[in-house]
Coordinates of C-alpha atoms in Angstrom, one line a residue:
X199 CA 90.9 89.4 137.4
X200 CA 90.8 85.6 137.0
X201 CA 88.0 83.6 135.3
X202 CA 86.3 81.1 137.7
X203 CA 87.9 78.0 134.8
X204 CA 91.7 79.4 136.0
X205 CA 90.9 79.6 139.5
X206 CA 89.8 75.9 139.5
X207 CA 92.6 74.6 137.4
X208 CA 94.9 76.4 139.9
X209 CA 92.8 74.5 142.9
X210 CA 92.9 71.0 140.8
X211 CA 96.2 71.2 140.7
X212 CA 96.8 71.4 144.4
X213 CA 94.6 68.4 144.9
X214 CA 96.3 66.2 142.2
X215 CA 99.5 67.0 142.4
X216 CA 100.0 68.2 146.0
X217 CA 101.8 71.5 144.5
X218 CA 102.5 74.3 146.8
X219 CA 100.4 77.4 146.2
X220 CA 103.2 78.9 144.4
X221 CA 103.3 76.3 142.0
X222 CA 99.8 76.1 141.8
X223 CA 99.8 79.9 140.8
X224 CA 102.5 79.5 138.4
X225 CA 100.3 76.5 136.8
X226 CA 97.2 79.2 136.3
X227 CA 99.9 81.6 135.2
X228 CA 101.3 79.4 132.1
X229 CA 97.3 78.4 131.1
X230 CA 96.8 82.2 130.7
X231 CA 99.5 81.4 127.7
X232 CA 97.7 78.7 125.9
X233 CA 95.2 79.3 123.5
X234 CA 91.9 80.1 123.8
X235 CA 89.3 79.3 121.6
X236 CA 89.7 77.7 117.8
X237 CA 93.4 77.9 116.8
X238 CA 95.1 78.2 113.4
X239 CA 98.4 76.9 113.1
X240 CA 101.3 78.7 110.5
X241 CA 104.3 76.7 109.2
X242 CA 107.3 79.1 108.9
X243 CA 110.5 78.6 108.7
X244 CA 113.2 79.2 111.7
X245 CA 116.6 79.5 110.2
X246 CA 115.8 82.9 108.2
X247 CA 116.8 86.2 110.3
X248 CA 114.9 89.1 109.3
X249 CA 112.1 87.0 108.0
X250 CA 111.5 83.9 110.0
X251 CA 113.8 83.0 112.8
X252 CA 112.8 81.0 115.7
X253 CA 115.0 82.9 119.2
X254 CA 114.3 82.3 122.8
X255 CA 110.7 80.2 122.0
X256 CA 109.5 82.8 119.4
X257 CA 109.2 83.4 116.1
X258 CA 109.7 86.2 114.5
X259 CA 110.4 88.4 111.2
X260 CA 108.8 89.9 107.8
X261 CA 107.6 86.2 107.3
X262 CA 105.9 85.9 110.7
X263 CA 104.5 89.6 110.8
X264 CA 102.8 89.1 107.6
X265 CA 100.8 85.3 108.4
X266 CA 100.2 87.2 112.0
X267 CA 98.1 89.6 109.9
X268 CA 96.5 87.4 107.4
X269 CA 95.6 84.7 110.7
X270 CA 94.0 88.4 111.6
X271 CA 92.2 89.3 109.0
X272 CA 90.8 85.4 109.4
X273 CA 89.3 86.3 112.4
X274 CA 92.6 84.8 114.7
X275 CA 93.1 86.7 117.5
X276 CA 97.6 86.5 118.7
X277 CA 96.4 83.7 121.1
X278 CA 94.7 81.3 118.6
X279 CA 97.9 81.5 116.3
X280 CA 100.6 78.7 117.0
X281 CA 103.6 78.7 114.7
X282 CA 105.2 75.5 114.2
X283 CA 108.8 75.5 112.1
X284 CA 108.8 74.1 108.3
X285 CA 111.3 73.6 106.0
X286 CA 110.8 73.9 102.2
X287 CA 111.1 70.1 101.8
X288 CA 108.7 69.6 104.1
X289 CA 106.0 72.0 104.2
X290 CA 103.9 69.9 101.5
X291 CA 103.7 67.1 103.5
X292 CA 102.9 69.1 106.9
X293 CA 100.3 71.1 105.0
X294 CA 98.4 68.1 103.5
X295 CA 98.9 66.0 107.0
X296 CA 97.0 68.9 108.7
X297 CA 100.3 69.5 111.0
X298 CA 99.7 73.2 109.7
X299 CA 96.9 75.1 108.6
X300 CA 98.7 77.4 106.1
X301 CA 102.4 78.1 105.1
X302 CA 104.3 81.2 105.0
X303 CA 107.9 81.0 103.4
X304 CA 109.7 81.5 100.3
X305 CA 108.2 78.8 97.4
X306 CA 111.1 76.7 95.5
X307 CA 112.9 79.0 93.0
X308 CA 110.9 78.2 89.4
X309 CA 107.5 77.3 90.8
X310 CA 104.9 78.5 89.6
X311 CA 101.0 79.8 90.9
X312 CA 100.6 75.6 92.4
X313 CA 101.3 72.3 91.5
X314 CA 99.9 68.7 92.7
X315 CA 100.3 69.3 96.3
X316 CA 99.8 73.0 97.1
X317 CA 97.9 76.0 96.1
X318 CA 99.7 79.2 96.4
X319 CA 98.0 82.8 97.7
X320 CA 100.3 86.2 96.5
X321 CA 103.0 86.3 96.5
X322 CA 103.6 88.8 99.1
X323 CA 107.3 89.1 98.6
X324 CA 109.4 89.0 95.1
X325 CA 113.1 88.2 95.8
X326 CA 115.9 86.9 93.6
X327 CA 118.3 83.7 94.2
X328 CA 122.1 84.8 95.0
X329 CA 125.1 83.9 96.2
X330 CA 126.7 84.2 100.0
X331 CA 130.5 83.8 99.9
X332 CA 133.3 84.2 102.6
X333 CA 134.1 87.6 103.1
X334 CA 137.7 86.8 102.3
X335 CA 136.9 85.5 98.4
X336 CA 133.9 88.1 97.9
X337 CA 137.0 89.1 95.0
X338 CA 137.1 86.0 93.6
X339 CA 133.6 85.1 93.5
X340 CA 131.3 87.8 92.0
X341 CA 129.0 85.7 90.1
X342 CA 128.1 82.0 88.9
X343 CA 131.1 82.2 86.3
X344 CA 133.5 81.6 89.1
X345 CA 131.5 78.8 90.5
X346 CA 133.4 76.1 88.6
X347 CA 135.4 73.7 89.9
X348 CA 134.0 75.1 93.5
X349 CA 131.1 73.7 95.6
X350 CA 128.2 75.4 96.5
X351 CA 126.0 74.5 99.2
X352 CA 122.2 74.9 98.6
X353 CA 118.9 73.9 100.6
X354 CA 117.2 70.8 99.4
X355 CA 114.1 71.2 97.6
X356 CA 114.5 74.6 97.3
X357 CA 115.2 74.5 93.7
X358 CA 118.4 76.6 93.7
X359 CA 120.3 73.4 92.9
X360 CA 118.9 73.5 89.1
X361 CA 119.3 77.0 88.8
X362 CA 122.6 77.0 89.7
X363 CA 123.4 73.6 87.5
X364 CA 121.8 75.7 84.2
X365 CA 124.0 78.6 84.9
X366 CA 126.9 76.8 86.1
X367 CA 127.3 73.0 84.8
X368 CA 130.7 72.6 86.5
X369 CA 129.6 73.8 90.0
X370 CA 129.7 71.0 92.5
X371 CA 126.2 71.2 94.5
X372 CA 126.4 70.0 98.2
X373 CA 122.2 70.3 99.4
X374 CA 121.6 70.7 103.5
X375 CA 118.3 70.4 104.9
X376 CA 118.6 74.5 106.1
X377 CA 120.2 77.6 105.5
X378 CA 122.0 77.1 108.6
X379 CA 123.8 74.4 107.6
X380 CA 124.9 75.9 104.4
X381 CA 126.2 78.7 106.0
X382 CA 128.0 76.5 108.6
X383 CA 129.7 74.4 106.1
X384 CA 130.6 77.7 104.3
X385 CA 132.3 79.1 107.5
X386 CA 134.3 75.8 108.2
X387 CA 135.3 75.9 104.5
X388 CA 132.8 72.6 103.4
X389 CA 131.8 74.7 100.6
X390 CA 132.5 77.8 98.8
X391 CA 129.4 79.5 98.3
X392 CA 125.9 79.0 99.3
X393 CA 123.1 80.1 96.7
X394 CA 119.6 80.7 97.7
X395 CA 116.5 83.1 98.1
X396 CA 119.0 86.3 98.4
X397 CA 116.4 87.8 101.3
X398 CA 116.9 85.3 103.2
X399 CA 120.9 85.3 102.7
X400 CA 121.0 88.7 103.7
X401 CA 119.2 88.1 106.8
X402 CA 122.4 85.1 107.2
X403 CA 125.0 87.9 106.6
X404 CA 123.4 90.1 109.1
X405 CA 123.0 87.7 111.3
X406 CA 127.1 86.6 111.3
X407 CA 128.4 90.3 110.5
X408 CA 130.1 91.9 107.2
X409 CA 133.6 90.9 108.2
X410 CA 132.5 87.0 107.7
X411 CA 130.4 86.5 105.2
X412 CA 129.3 88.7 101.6
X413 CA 126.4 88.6 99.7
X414 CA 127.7 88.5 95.8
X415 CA 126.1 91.5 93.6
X416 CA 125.1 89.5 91.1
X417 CA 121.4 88.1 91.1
X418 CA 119.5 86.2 88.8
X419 CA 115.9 84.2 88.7
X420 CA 113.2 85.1 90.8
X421 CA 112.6 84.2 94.5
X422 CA 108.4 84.8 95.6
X423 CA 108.0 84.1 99.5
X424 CA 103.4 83.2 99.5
X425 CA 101.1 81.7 101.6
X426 CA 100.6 77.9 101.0
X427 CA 97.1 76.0 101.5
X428 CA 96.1 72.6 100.6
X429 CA 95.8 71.9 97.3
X430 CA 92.3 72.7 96.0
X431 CA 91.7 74.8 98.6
X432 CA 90.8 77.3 96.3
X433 CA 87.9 79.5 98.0
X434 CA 90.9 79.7 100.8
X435 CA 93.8 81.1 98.9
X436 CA 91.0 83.5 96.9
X437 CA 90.6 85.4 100.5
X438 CA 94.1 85.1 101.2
X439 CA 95.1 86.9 98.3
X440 CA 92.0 89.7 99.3
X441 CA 94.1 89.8 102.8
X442 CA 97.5 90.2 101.2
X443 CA 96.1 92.8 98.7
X444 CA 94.4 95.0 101.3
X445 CA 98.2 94.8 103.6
X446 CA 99.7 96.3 100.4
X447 CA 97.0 99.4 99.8
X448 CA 96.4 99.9 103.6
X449 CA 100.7 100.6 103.3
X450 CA 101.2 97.7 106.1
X451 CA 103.5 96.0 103.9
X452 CA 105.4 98.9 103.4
X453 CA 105.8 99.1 107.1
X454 CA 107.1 95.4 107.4
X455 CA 109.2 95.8 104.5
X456 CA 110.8 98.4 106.1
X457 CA 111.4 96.8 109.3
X458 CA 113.2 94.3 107.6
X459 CA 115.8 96.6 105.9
X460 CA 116.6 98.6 109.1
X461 CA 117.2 94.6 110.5
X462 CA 118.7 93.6 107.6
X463 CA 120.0 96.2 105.1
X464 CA 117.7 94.3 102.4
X465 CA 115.2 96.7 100.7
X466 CA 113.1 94.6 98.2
X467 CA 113.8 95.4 94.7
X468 CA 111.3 98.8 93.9
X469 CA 110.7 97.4 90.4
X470 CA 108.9 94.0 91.7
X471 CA 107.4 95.4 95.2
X472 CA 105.0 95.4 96.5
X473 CA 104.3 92.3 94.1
X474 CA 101.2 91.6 92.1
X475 CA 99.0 89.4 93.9
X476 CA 98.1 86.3 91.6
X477 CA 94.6 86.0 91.0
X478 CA 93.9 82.7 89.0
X479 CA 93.6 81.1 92.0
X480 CA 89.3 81.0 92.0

């Protein structure tokens, strides 16, 4: 049944805009959508299959699934949850210009529990960086060793750049602004690897099939995908990290984790998940 507030809007709308009554249901139809009450809004990313992907207006993914259930256990019902697309260079800025409330999405390889600009809840996820080749040199290129001489395409601000410069100082580094780019300029032969969060390159593999593109065995580093707040927002990340904790005992991780390998074929590493939740964050 319709509240009396979508009724008028549906009425307004005939008066103002001289719709049809068709249109003017199909106006009180897309408010039903919006909304309702006070809102939080979650940066994520959209380029990241099997974790955060933005398809046909909506995102979704282990990423999404678990700031859907910590915008829950804040009291968010779905319709007071907007998602609005991040990218690791810029999720800082969006956080502390109040474009987004909170942040879900891998942190830059070698951070640590927050820095000047960010305080970090969890980590809810512990990855390591890899290496996504052509599935045509996955024989050549089974580890950094063979990276020399050959240009690998990372994400800027991600911090897979430096790792890969310590590991290999004769790598070439070519940095995009997403994944998709990377992997795009690895198809068309731009570059010959791209390094990164090796969840999220599995998801990219996946996502173009096995006879294309091949995740390298070799990992190294660690990769932690947490929920980002404003720095000093300390009382906030506390009760994010109670959320996050409770998902891992009440086995509701488990079940997103394992929705992500049937997507994916990636089962987080048993030795480092579910991960510790940080707690130096009151």
């Amino acid at each position: 049944m319709r509240t009396p507030k979508r009724i008028l809007a549906a009425v307004l709308c005939c008066i103002f805009a001289g719709a049809s009554l068709a249109g003017c249901e199909n106006a009180a139809s897309v408010s039903a959508n919006l909304p309702e009450g006070p809102t939080i809004t979650i940066g994520v990313a959209a380029d990241m299959p099997g974790l955060s992907r933005l398809h046909d207006g909506s995102f979704s993914g282990f990423d999404v699934n678990v700031a859907t259930y910590v915008a829950n256990e804040l009291g968010y019902a779905k319709k007071q949850i907007i998602f609005r697309s991040v990218t690791v260079s810029d999720y800082s800025k969006r956080l502390n210009s109040s474009l987004v409330d909170i942040v879900a999405a891998p942190l830059p390889i070698g951070t640590t529990a927050s820095d000047d600009t960010t305080t970090f809840a969890g980590p809810y996820l512990s990855a390591a960086q890899g290496l996504l080749v052509r599935a045509d040199d996955a024989d050549t290129i089974t580890g950094t060793d063979n990276l020399a001489g050959r240009t690998v395409c990372t994400v800027s601000g991600s911090g897979a750049a430096d790792s890969i410069r310590t590991r290999q100082p004769r790598a070439n580094i070519q940095e995009r602004t997403t994944y998709l780019q990377c992997v795009t300029a690895l198809l068309v032969g731009e570059a010959d690897a791209v390094s990164g969060d090796d969840a999220v390159l599995a998801g990219l593999a996946a996502n173009e099939g096995a006879q294309y593109l091949h995740i390298v065995a070799d990992r190294f580093g660690t990769s932690l995908h947490a929920v980002s707040v404003k720095a000093g927002q300390s009382a906030l990340a506390a009760k994010i990290d109670a959320i996050l904790k409770q998902m891992i005992t009440s086995g509701t991780w488990r079940s997103f984790a394992d929705e992500m390998s049937d997507q994916l074929g990636y089962r987080p590493s048993a030795k480092l998940n579910p991960p510790t939740i940080r707690s130096d964050n009151g």
